[in-house]
Coordinates of C-alpha atoms in Angstrom, one line a residue:
M1 CA -18.8 19.0 15.4
A2 CA -19.0 18.6 11.6
V3 CA -15.9 18.2 9.6
E4 CA -16.0 18.8 5.8
F5 CA -13.1 17.7 3.6
K6 CA -12.7 19.6 0.4
S7 CA -9.8 19.3 -2.0
P8 CA -8.0 22.4 -3.0
G9 CA -7.3 20.7 -6.4
P10 CA -4.7 18.3 -7.7
I11 CA -2.1 20.9 -8.6
L12 CA 0.3 22.2 -5.9
V13 CA 2.4 24.6 -8.1
E14 CA 2.1 25.5 -11.7
W15 CA 4.8 27.6 -13.4
G16 CA 4.4 27.8 -17.2
P17 CA 4.8 24.2 -18.6
L18 CA 6.1 23.0 -15.2
V19 CA 3.4 21.5 -13.0
L20 CA 3.9 20.0 -9.5
R21 CA 0.9 17.8 -8.5
W22 CA 0.0 16.7 -5.0
Y23 CA -0.2 13.1 -6.1
G24 CA 3.3 13.0 -7.4
L25 CA 4.7 14.8 -4.3
L26 CA 3.0 12.4 -2.0
I27 CA 4.2 9.4 -3.8
A28 CA 7.8 10.7 -3.8
S29 CA 7.5 11.6 -0.1
A30 CA 6.2 8.2 0.7
V31 CA 9.1 6.5 -1.1
L32 CA 11.7 8.8 0.6
I33 CA 10.3 8.3 4.1
G34 CA 9.8 4.6 3.5
V35 CA 13.4 4.0 2.4
T36 CA 14.8 6.0 5.3
L37 CA 12.6 4.0 7.8
A38 CA 13.6 0.6 6.2
Q39 CA 17.3 1.5 6.4
R40 CA 17.0 2.4 10.1
L41 CA 15.1 -0.7 10.9
A42 CA 17.7 -2.7 9.0
A43 CA 20.5 -1.2 11.1
K44 CA 18.7 -2.1 14.3
R45 CA 18.7 -5.7 13.1
Q46 CA 22.4 -5.5 12.2
V47 CA 21.6 -5.6 8.5
D48 CA 23.5 -3.5 6.0
P49 CA 21.2 -0.5 5.3
D50 CA 22.7 -0.4 1.7
V51 CA 20.9 -3.7 1.0
L52 CA 17.6 -1.9 1.6
S53 CA 18.5 1.1 -0.4
D54 CA 19.5 -1.1 -3.3
L55 CA 16.2 -3.0 -2.9
A56 CA 14.3 0.2 -2.9
V57 CA 15.4 1.0 -6.4
W58 CA 14.1 -2.4 -7.6
L59 CA 10.8 -1.9 -5.8
V60 CA 10.1 1.5 -7.2
L61 CA 11.0 0.5 -10.8
A62 CA 8.7 -2.5 -10.5
A63 CA 5.9 -1.2 -8.3
I64 CA 4.8 2.0 -10.0
P65 CA 4.5 0.6 -13.6
S66 CA 2.8 -2.6 -12.3
A67 CA 0.4 -0.5 -10.2
R68 CA -0.6 1.5 -13.3
L69 CA -0.8 -1.6 -15.5
Y70 CA -3.0 -3.4 -13.0
Y71 CA -5.4 -0.4 -12.9
V72 CA -5.4 0.0 -16.7
V73 CA -6.2 -3.7 -17.3
F74 CA -9.3 -3.5 -15.2
Q75 CA -10.3 -0.2 -16.7
W76 CA -9.4 -1.1 -20.3
Q77 CA -12.6 0.1 -21.9
E78 CA -11.8 3.6 -20.6
Y79 CA -8.2 3.6 -21.8
A80 CA -8.8 1.8 -25.1
A81 CA -10.7 4.9 -26.3
N82 CA -7.8 7.1 -25.3
P83 CA -4.5 5.2 -25.2
A84 CA -2.5 8.4 -24.6
K85 CA -4.0 8.5 -21.1
I86 CA -2.3 5.2 -20.1
I87 CA 0.9 6.9 -19.2
A88 CA -0.8 9.8 -17.4
I89 CA -0.1 8.4 -14.0
W90 CA 0.0 11.9 -12.5
E91 CA -3.7 12.1 -12.9
G92 CA -4.2 9.2 -10.5
G93 CA -5.3 5.7 -11.3
I94 CA -2.9 3.3 -9.7
A95 CA -3.7 0.2 -7.7
I96 CA -1.8 -0.7 -4.6
H97 CA -2.4 -4.5 -5.2
G98 CA -0.7 -4.1 -8.5
A99 CA 2.2 -2.3 -6.8
I100 CA 2.5 -5.1 -4.2
L101 CA 2.5 -7.8 -6.9
G102 CA 5.2 -6.1 -8.9
G103 CA 7.2 -5.4 -5.7
V104 CA 7.0 -9.0 -4.6
L105 CA 8.3 -10.2 -7.9
A106 CA 11.2 -7.7 -7.9
A107 CA 12.1 -8.6 -4.3
L108 CA 12.1 -12.3 -5.1
I109 CA 14.5 -11.7 -8.0
F110 CA 16.6 -9.4 -5.9
A111 CA 16.8 -11.8 -3.0
R112 CA 17.8 -14.7 -5.3
L113 CA 20.5 -12.6 -7.0
K114 CA 21.9 -11.4 -3.6
Q115 CA 21.4 -14.7 -1.9
V116 CA 19.5 -13.2 1.0
S117 CA 16.3 -14.1 2.7
F118 CA 13.2 -12.7 0.9
W119 CA 11.2 -13.0 4.1
Q120 CA 13.6 -11.0 6.2
L121 CA 13.6 -8.3 3.5
A122 CA 9.8 -8.4 3.6
D123 CA 9.8 -7.9 7.4
L124 CA 12.0 -4.8 7.1
V125 CA 9.9 -3.4 4.2
A126 CA 6.4 -4.1 5.6
P127 CA 6.3 -1.1 8.1
S128 CA 7.6 1.3 5.4
L129 CA 5.1 0.0 2.9
I130 CA 2.0 0.5 5.1
L131 CA 3.2 3.9 6.2
G132 CA 3.7 4.8 2.5
Q133 CA 0.2 3.7 1.8
A134 CA -1.2 5.9 4.6
I135 CA 0.6 8.9 3.0
G136 CA -0.3 8.0 -0.6
R137 CA -4.0 7.8 0.1
W138 CA -4.1 11.6 0.5
G139 CA -3.3 11.8 -3.2
N140 CA -6.9 10.5 -3.7
F141 CA -8.1 13.4 -1.6
F142 CA -6.4 16.0 -3.8
N143 CA -7.6 14.3 -7.0
S144 CA -11.2 13.9 -5.7
E145 CA -11.2 10.2 -6.4
A146 CA -11.5 6.8 -4.6
F147 CA -14.3 8.2 -2.5
G148 CA -17.2 6.3 -1.0
A149 CA -21.0 6.4 -1.2
P150 CA -23.0 9.5 -0.5
T151 CA -23.3 10.4 3.2
D152 CA -24.6 13.0 5.5
L153 CA -22.3 12.0 8.4
P154 CA -20.6 14.8 10.3
W155 CA -17.4 13.9 8.6
K156 CA -17.8 14.0 4.9
L157 CA -16.0 14.7 1.6
Y158 CA -17.1 17.3 -0.9
I159 CA -16.8 16.1 -4.5
P160 CA -17.1 18.6 -7.3
P161 CA -19.9 17.9 -9.8
E162 CA -17.5 16.9 -12.6
R163 CA -16.0 14.2 -10.4
R164 CA -19.2 12.7 -9.1
P165 CA -20.5 9.3 -10.3
F166 CA -22.7 9.4 -13.3
G167 CA -26.4 10.0 -12.3
V168 CA -25.6 10.8 -8.7
D169 CA -26.4 14.3 -7.6
A170 CA -25.1 14.1 -4.0
A171 CA -22.4 16.6 -3.0
Y172 CA -20.9 14.7 0.0
Y173 CA -19.4 11.3 0.2
H174 CA -17.6 8.9 2.6
P175 CA -13.9 10.0 2.8
T176 CA -12.7 6.5 2.2
F177 CA -9.2 7.9 1.6
L178 CA -9.2 9.0 5.2
Y179 CA -10.6 5.7 6.5
E180 CA -7.8 3.8 4.8
S181 CA -5.1 6.2 5.8
L182 CA -6.0 6.0 9.4
W183 CA -6.4 2.2 9.2
N184 CA -3.0 1.9 7.6
L185 CA -1.4 4.1 10.4
A186 CA -3.0 1.7 13.0
V187 CA -1.4 -1.3 11.2
F188 CA 1.9 0.6 11.0
G189 CA 1.7 1.1 14.8
V190 CA 1.1 -2.7 15.3
L191 CA 4.1 -3.6 13.1
M192 CA 6.4 -1.1 14.8
T193 CA 5.3 -2.4 18.2
L194 CA 6.0 -6.0 17.2
F195 CA 9.3 -5.0 15.7
F196 CA 10.6 -3.3 18.8
R197 CA 9.3 -5.9 21.2
D198 CA 11.1 -8.5 19.0
L199 CA 14.4 -6.6 19.5
K200 CA 13.8 -7.0 23.3
G201 CA 12.9 -10.7 22.8
K202 CA 9.3 -10.1 24.1
P203 CA 8.3 -12.1 22.0
R204 CA 11.0 -13.2 19.6
L205 CA 9.5 -13.3 16.2
K206 CA 10.1 -15.8 13.5
V207 CA 11.3 -14.5 10.1
G208 CA 8.3 -13.5 8.0
T209 CA 6.0 -12.6 10.9
L210 CA 5.8 -8.9 10.2
A211 CA 5.2 -9.4 6.5
L212 CA 2.3 -11.9 7.3
V213 CA 0.8 -9.5 9.8
Y214 CA 0.9 -6.8 7.2
L215 CA -1.0 -9.0 4.7
I216 CA -3.7 -9.7 7.3
G217 CA -3.9 -6.2 8.8
Y218 CA -4.1 -4.4 5.5
G219 CA -6.4 -7.0 4.0
L220 CA -8.9 -6.7 6.8
G221 CA -9.2 -2.9 6.4
R222 CA -9.4 -3.0 2.7
V223 CA -12.2 -5.5 2.6
W224 CA -14.6 -3.3 4.5
I225 CA -13.4 0.1 3.2
E226 CA -13.6 -1.1 -0.4
G227 CA -17.3 -2.0 0.2
L228 CA -18.0 1.7 0.7
R229 CA -16.4 2.9 -2.5
T230 CA -18.2 3.8 -5.7
D231 CA -15.3 3.3 -8.2
S232 CA -14.0 -0.2 -7.4
L233 CA -12.3 -2.2 -10.1
M234 CA -14.7 -4.9 -10.9
L235 CA -14.4 -8.5 -12.2
G236 CA -17.9 -9.3 -13.3
G237 CA -20.0 -8.4 -10.3
L238 CA -17.2 -8.7 -7.8
R239 CA -14.9 -6.1 -6.4
V240 CA -11.3 -7.0 -7.3
A241 CA -9.7 -5.4 -4.3
Q242 CA -12.0 -7.3 -1.9
L243 CA -11.1 -10.6 -3.6
V244 CA -7.4 -10.0 -3.5
S245 CA -7.6 -8.8 0.1
L246 CA -9.4 -11.9 1.2
G247 CA -6.7 -13.8 -0.5
T248 CA -3.9 -12.0 1.4
I249 CA -5.7 -12.5 4.7
V250 CA -5.9 -16.3 4.0
L251 CA -2.2 -16.4 3.0
G252 CA -1.2 -14.4 6.1
V253 CA -3.2 -16.7 8.5
I254 CA -1.8 -19.9 6.8
G255 CA 1.7 -18.5 7.0
L256 CA 1.4 -17.7 10.8
V257 CA 0.0 -21.1 11.5
W258 CA 2.9 -22.7 9.5
L259 CA 5.4 -20.7 11.5
Y260 CA 4.0 -21.0 15.0
R261 CA 1.8 -24.1 15.0
F262 CA 3.9 -26.3 12.9
R263 CA 7.2 -24.5 13.8
R264 CA 8.5 -24.6 10.3
P265 CA 10.3 -21.8 8.3
L266 CA 8.5 -20.2 5.3
P267 CA 9.7 -21.3 1.8
D268 CA 12.4 -18.9 0.8
V269 CA 14.9 -18.3 -2.0
V270 CA 17.8 -19.4 0.1
S271 CA 18.3 -22.4 2.3
P272 CA 17.1 -22.2 5.9
R273 CA 20.6 -22.0 7.4
D274 CA 21.5 -19.1 5.2
R275 CA 18.2 -17.3 5.0
E276 CA 18.7 -14.7 7.7
L277 CA 20.7 -11.5 7.1
S278 CA 21.5 -10.9 10.7
R279 CA 20.7 -13.7 13.1

């Protein structure tokens, strides 16, 4: 059975000068759901949930601007001609890798100031992060952006003429937003399974494991999905997201080998004996 995806448009509600966009609603929902989930996971590990709520403020303040800055840097020719558009984040145009980089920096500073383990914080945030990415990808659907190459597959995404790539007359494209959303949900399932198995001690995970599995899992999906897209951020002839994703996969694998093959803790902002918040 054929399934056609067609965006109803980016605006959910418009009342005079007040405009509520799907993109903003989805980002806000992802943050709220993510913070709630991280707090509950923290409680299950006997970690004060308030630590995660405090961290969430740091992450949001760092991640959203850095996600936009990352995107603008690689699309500078477009924004140089219209600088006012740089702040128009509600129109789309943010990069998750930029958000992750900004969030990591904020989390490192937070962990140093609070004298808590960065890696245990990362383990608690990783499931929320990937779930938030799964939700946020639907913002691309409503904005008719971040789609793939033309396709005639039974599942396809209709793109209006004004949003199609220059010189391409096809009406239907790969719904890469859907591919990535489903992939992220699968990674979320893996992380949650590992988390709850860890609580039962089957197996007992080392600090940093969930964060490293996130890096590998998301990276694997992004490498192949990015290859389908028509609007990738480019560095010369290379797709930036694929390069960064390959880097996260390598880092994740090295980290797991370090933890489980060499049986050594990951470098952290606090000493190994003080690094864990709960154990």
